[in-house]
Structure formats: C-alpha cells, structure tokens
C-alpha cells in the first residue's frame, strides 16, 4: 500500500513478468521492428498497461528480455512524461498548463484540483481513483483550458466543471 492507502498493481520487490497474453503481444511487437531497441517504447507501454507504472522490477525484466541496459530504459522513462516510475491511480488526469490554456485558467485549475483532492503531482488520491499531472501541452488549444482524463479530452472547463467531472470517475 502507498502512503495514501492505495493498492499498487505491482508491489515493489516482487518479480514482474508479462502475462501470457502480453508476452504474445510482445513477441508480435518485435516482428514490426528491424532491431529490438526500436520496440522499446511500445514494450514499455505494454508493461505500463499491465502494471499501471514501471517499478524497478519491471525495468529489470524488460532489460533482461530485450537485452537493453537498464540505464537506457531508465533514460527513456525519465524523458517521456507518458511513463510513470511511481505508482499512479486508476484514472490519470492531465491538465494542460501551456500558454493558451493558462490564459484561460489552466494553471489555476491544476492548482485547484490538487487542493480539492488533497494530493500532489502524480500522487494517487487517498481513494486511489485519481492521479493529477500537469502537462506542458495537450495539443488541444481549441478546447482551452482543457484536460485529458485517461484517453478522453475534456474542455473547455473551469475548476467547478473539472471537479465535477473527476468526482464522477470510478
């Protein structure tokens, strides 16, 4: 359990390995690329789909499976904000704080959500439903200010509408 009482989908220290279904997906993924390293991003996505985040044990597993040094995998994970090296909640909420969204209150919405849900950047809420992440740009300026809830874009929103939308999440 995390400090907020949230069950992790993979407890740190326990071995990680792909499910039979994901191992088959991994094998199929490798056929799409000329070399194994080129498949790293989709493989990390596959691990994260299975586990919600990328603990050390999952990185070790991918390193051994793909014969890629762990440091290279960690560099990729730290470069892309779509990969999480900390436990996250069931629902990922990305709030755009780029210039257009900020002009319409994006930064205030993000700060208001953190305060309302009593959480911090990427830290799951106490009930494990929501992790908040501010994003430099969601590429949806026409919806400013906007946020992405899992894979769905929502906007324009204000703080009240954003809270209402997030309160409805399972």
mmCIF file of C-alpha atoms in Angstrom:
data_model
loop_
_atom_site.group_PDB
_atom_site.id
_atom_site.type_symbol
_atom_site.label_atom_id
_atom_site.label_comp_id
_atom_site.label_asym_id
_atom_site.label_seq_id
_atom_site.Cartn_x
_atom_site.Cartn_y
_atom_site.Cartn_z
ATOM 1 C CA UNK A 1 0.000 0.000 0.000
ATOM 2 C CA UNK A 2 1.171 3.529 -0.738
ATOM 3 C CA UNK A 3 1.180 6.365 1.769
ATOM 4 C CA UNK A 4 -2.352 7.221 0.649
ATOM 5 C CA UNK A 5 -3.558 3.666 1.284
ATOM 6 C CA UNK A 6 -3.741 2.816 -2.412
ATOM 7 C CA UNK A 7 -3.140 -0.747 -3.536
ATOM 8 C CA UNK A 8 -0.326 -0.865 -6.034
ATOM 9 C CA UNK A 9 -0.911 -3.073 -9.035
ATOM 10 C CA UNK A 10 2.576 -4.434 -8.523
ATOM 11 C CA UNK A 11 4.243 -4.414 -5.154
ATOM 12 C CA UNK A 12 7.812 -3.236 -5.173
ATOM 13 C CA UNK A 13 10.244 -6.090 -4.723
ATOM 14 C CA UNK A 14 8.012 -8.777 -6.263
ATOM 15 C CA UNK A 15 9.145 -10.182 -9.607
ATOM 16 C CA UNK A 16 7.453 -8.784 -12.687
ATOM 17 C CA UNK A 17 6.730 -10.694 -15.846
ATOM 18 C CA UNK A 18 4.344 -10.344 -18.731
ATOM 19 C CA UNK A 19 1.055 -12.174 -18.619
ATOM 20 C CA UNK A 20 0.782 -14.899 -21.287
ATOM 21 C CA UNK A 21 -1.351 -12.557 -23.396
ATOM 22 C CA UNK A 22 1.135 -9.683 -23.123
ATOM 23 C CA UNK A 23 4.079 -11.970 -23.820
ATOM 24 C CA UNK A 24 2.367 -12.905 -27.092
ATOM 25 C CA UNK A 25 1.819 -9.186 -27.812
ATOM 26 C CA UNK A 26 5.494 -8.556 -27.055
ATOM 27 C CA UNK A 27 6.571 -11.282 -29.498
ATOM 28 C CA UNK A 28 4.307 -9.775 -32.161
ATOM 29 C CA UNK A 29 5.649 -6.272 -31.480
ATOM 30 C CA UNK A 30 9.201 -7.416 -32.166
ATOM 31 C CA UNK A 31 8.213 -8.509 -35.684
ATOM 32 C CA UNK A 32 7.354 -4.889 -36.552
ATOM 33 C CA UNK A 33 10.855 -3.522 -35.972
ATOM 34 C CA UNK A 34 14.249 -4.042 -37.594
ATOM 35 C CA UNK A 35 16.003 -4.147 -34.226
ATOM 36 C CA UNK A 36 14.855 -4.856 -30.704
ATOM 37 C CA UNK A 37 15.708 -1.385 -29.320
ATOM 38 C CA UNK A 38 13.238 0.217 -31.714
ATOM 39 C CA UNK A 39 10.451 -1.670 -29.954
ATOM 40 C CA UNK A 40 11.279 -0.236 -26.521
ATOM 41 C CA UNK A 41 8.563 2.444 -26.394
ATOM 42 C CA UNK A 42 5.683 0.130 -27.295
ATOM 43 C CA UNK A 43 7.075 -2.524 -24.935
ATOM 44 C CA UNK A 44 7.146 0.000 -22.075
ATOM 45 C CA UNK A 45 3.556 0.951 -22.925
ATOM 46 C CA UNK A 46 2.649 -2.735 -22.738
ATOM 47 C CA UNK A 47 4.291 -3.096 -19.320
ATOM 48 C CA UNK A 48 2.509 0.007 -18.087
ATOM 49 C CA UNK A 49 -0.853 -1.214 -19.419
ATOM 50 C CA UNK A 50 -0.389 -4.393 -17.413
ATOM 51 C CA UNK A 51 1.006 -2.740 -14.304
ATOM 52 C CA UNK A 52 -0.059 0.962 -14.419
ATOM 53 C CA UNK A 53 3.521 2.055 -13.660
ATOM 54 C CA UNK A 54 7.129 0.948 -14.215
ATOM 55 C CA UNK A 55 8.745 -0.266 -10.991
ATOM 56 C CA UNK A 56 12.394 -1.312 -10.815
ATOM 57 C CA UNK A 57 11.410 -4.975 -11.176
ATOM 58 C CA UNK A 58 9.626 -4.276 -14.461
ATOM 59 C CA UNK A 59 12.637 -2.350 -15.773
ATOM 60 C CA UNK A 60 14.910 -5.271 -14.833
ATOM 61 C CA UNK A 61 12.534 -7.674 -16.614
ATOM 62 C CA UNK A 62 12.450 -5.580 -19.795
ATOM 63 C CA UNK A 63 16.224 -5.170 -19.684
ATOM 64 C CA UNK A 64 16.750 -8.925 -19.493
ATOM 65 C CA UNK A 65 14.038 -9.710 -22.022
ATOM 66 C CA UNK A 66 15.220 -7.189 -24.615
ATOM 67 C CA UNK A 67 18.953 -7.260 -23.785
ATOM 68 C CA UNK A 68 18.945 -3.474 -23.307
ATOM 69 C CA UNK A 69 20.897 -1.959 -20.386
ATOM 70 C CA UNK A 70 18.673 -0.805 -17.533
ATOM 71 C CA UNK A 71 20.170 2.692 -17.671
ATOM 72 C CA UNK A 72 18.980 3.124 -21.275
ATOM 73 C CA UNK A 73 15.470 2.086 -20.271
ATOM 74 C CA UNK A 74 15.514 4.486 -17.298
ATOM 75 C CA UNK A 75 16.662 7.305 -19.591
ATOM 76 C CA UNK A 76 13.681 6.688 -21.871
ATOM 77 C CA UNK A 77 11.265 6.537 -18.927
ATOM 78 C CA UNK A 78 12.582 9.788 -17.457
ATOM 79 C CA UNK A 79 12.463 11.565 -20.836
ATOM 80 C CA UNK A 80 8.816 10.831 -21.658
ATOM 81 C CA UNK A 81 6.079 12.076 -19.333
ATOM 82 C CA UNK A 82 3.777 9.283 -20.511
ATOM 83 C CA UNK A 83 5.734 6.733 -18.466
ATOM 84 C CA UNK A 84 5.405 6.574 -14.700
ATOM 85 C CA UNK A 85 8.167 5.356 -12.398
ATOM 86 C CA UNK A 86 5.936 5.859 -9.355
ATOM 87 C CA UNK A 87 2.595 4.200 -8.537
ATOM 88 C CA UNK A 88 -0.363 6.028 -10.083
ATOM 89 C CA UNK A 89 -4.120 5.859 -9.612
ATOM 90 C CA UNK A 90 -6.761 4.118 -11.713
ATOM 91 C CA UNK A 91 -7.506 7.378 -13.566
ATOM 92 C CA UNK A 92 -4.786 9.614 -14.970
ATOM 93 C CA UNK A 93 -5.797 13.252 -15.282
ATOM 94 C CA UNK A 94 -3.574 15.524 -17.344
ATOM 95 C CA UNK A 95 -4.222 19.256 -17.042
ATOM 96 C CA UNK A 96 -2.806 21.490 -19.764
ATOM 97 C CA UNK A 97 -0.811 24.437 -18.399
ATOM 98 C CA UNK A 98 0.637 25.730 -21.671
ATOM 99 C CA UNK A 99 0.215 29.375 -22.658
ATOM 100 C CA UNK A 100 -3.222 29.125 -24.294
ATOM 101 C CA UNK A 101 -4.765 27.033 -21.530
ATOM 102 C CA UNK A 102 -3.038 29.145 -18.876
ATOM 103 C CA UNK A 103 -4.501 32.318 -20.366
ATOM 104 C CA UNK A 104 -7.901 30.771 -19.683
ATOM 105 C CA UNK A 105 -7.067 29.450 -16.204
ATOM 106 C CA UNK A 106 -5.287 26.124 -16.812
ATOM 107 C CA UNK A 107 -2.699 26.624 -14.077
ATOM 108 C CA UNK A 108 -5.341 27.712 -11.584
ATOM 109 C CA UNK A 109 -7.449 24.671 -12.488
ATOM 110 C CA UNK A 110 -4.476 22.372 -11.882
ATOM 111 C CA UNK A 111 -3.670 24.004 -8.524
ATOM 112 C CA UNK A 112 -7.352 23.967 -7.557
ATOM 113 C CA UNK A 113 -7.647 20.255 -8.345
ATOM 114 C CA UNK A 114 -4.556 19.461 -6.271
ATOM 115 C CA UNK A 115 -6.050 21.358 -3.362
ATOM 116 C CA UNK A 116 -9.581 19.956 -3.752
ATOM 117 C CA UNK A 117 -8.388 16.343 -3.943
ATOM 118 C CA UNK A 118 -5.683 16.895 -1.290
ATOM 119 C CA UNK A 119 -2.917 15.387 -3.390
ATOM 120 C CA UNK A 120 0.320 16.247 -5.183
ATOM 121 C CA UNK A 121 1.771 15.757 -8.642
ATOM 122 C CA UNK A 122 1.148 12.117 -9.713
ATOM 123 C CA UNK A 123 0.346 11.071 -6.129
ATOM 124 C CA UNK A 124 -2.833 8.965 -6.087
ATOM 125 C CA UNK A 125 -5.739 10.388 -4.127
ATOM 126 C CA UNK A 126 -6.490 8.609 -0.859
ATOM 127 C CA UNK A 127 -9.190 6.521 -2.534
ATOM 128 C CA UNK A 128 -6.854 5.531 -5.380
ATOM 129 C CA UNK A 129 -9.107 6.978 -8.086
ATOM 130 C CA UNK A 130 -7.111 9.923 -9.412
ATOM 131 C CA UNK A 131 -3.541 10.973 -10.159
ATOM 132 C CA UNK A 132 -3.050 14.523 -11.419
ATOM 133 C CA UNK A 133 -0.309 15.565 -13.811
ATOM 134 C CA UNK A 134 0.222 18.997 -15.279
ATOM 135 C CA UNK A 135 1.194 18.856 -18.919
ATOM 136 C CA UNK A 136 3.048 21.430 -20.939
ATOM 137 C CA UNK A 137 0.669 20.937 -23.868
ATOM 138 C CA UNK A 138 -2.131 18.533 -24.723
ATOM 139 C CA UNK A 139 -2.348 19.820 -28.304
ATOM 140 C CA UNK A 140 -5.988 20.852 -27.986
ATOM 141 C CA UNK A 141 -5.822 24.664 -27.885
ATOM 142 C CA UNK A 142 -9.284 24.908 -29.420
ATOM 143 C CA UNK A 143 -10.610 23.399 -26.169
ATOM 144 C CA UNK A 144 -8.659 25.692 -23.814
ATOM 145 C CA UNK A 145 -8.495 25.258 -20.933
ATOM 146 C CA UNK A 146 -8.553 21.501 -21.264
ATOM 147 C CA UNK A 147 -7.598 18.296 -19.580
ATOM 148 C CA UNK A 148 -7.293 14.678 -20.593
ATOM 149 C CA UNK A 149 -8.912 12.072 -18.387
ATOM 150 C CA UNK A 150 -7.287 8.763 -19.261
ATOM 151 C CA UNK A 151 -7.639 8.969 -23.072
ATOM 152 C CA UNK A 152 -10.574 11.396 -23.283
ATOM 153 C CA UNK A 153 -10.131 15.136 -23.833
ATOM 154 C CA UNK A 154 -12.414 17.455 -21.875
ATOM 155 C CA UNK A 155 -12.731 21.181 -22.432
ATOM 156 C CA UNK A 156 -13.175 23.952 -22.175
ATOM 157 C CA UNK A 157 -13.528 23.527 -18.421
ATOM 158 C CA UNK A 158 -13.387 25.689 -15.353
ATOM 159 C CA UNK A 159 -12.434 24.473 -11.884
ATOM 160 C CA UNK A 160 -16.030 23.680 -10.859
ATOM 161 C CA UNK A 161 -16.657 21.641 -14.056
ATOM 162 C CA UNK A 162 -13.292 19.881 -13.707
ATOM 163 C CA UNK A 163 -14.018 18.872 -10.105
ATOM 164 C CA UNK A 164 -17.494 17.670 -11.060
ATOM 165 C CA UNK A 165 -16.110 15.584 -13.938
ATOM 166 C CA UNK A 166 -13.445 13.998 -11.712
ATOM 167 C CA UNK A 167 -15.884 13.282 -8.882
ATOM 168 C CA UNK A 168 -17.814 11.103 -11.361
ATOM 169 C CA UNK A 169 -14.831 8.829 -12.066
ATOM 170 C CA UNK A 170 -14.948 5.262 -10.772
#
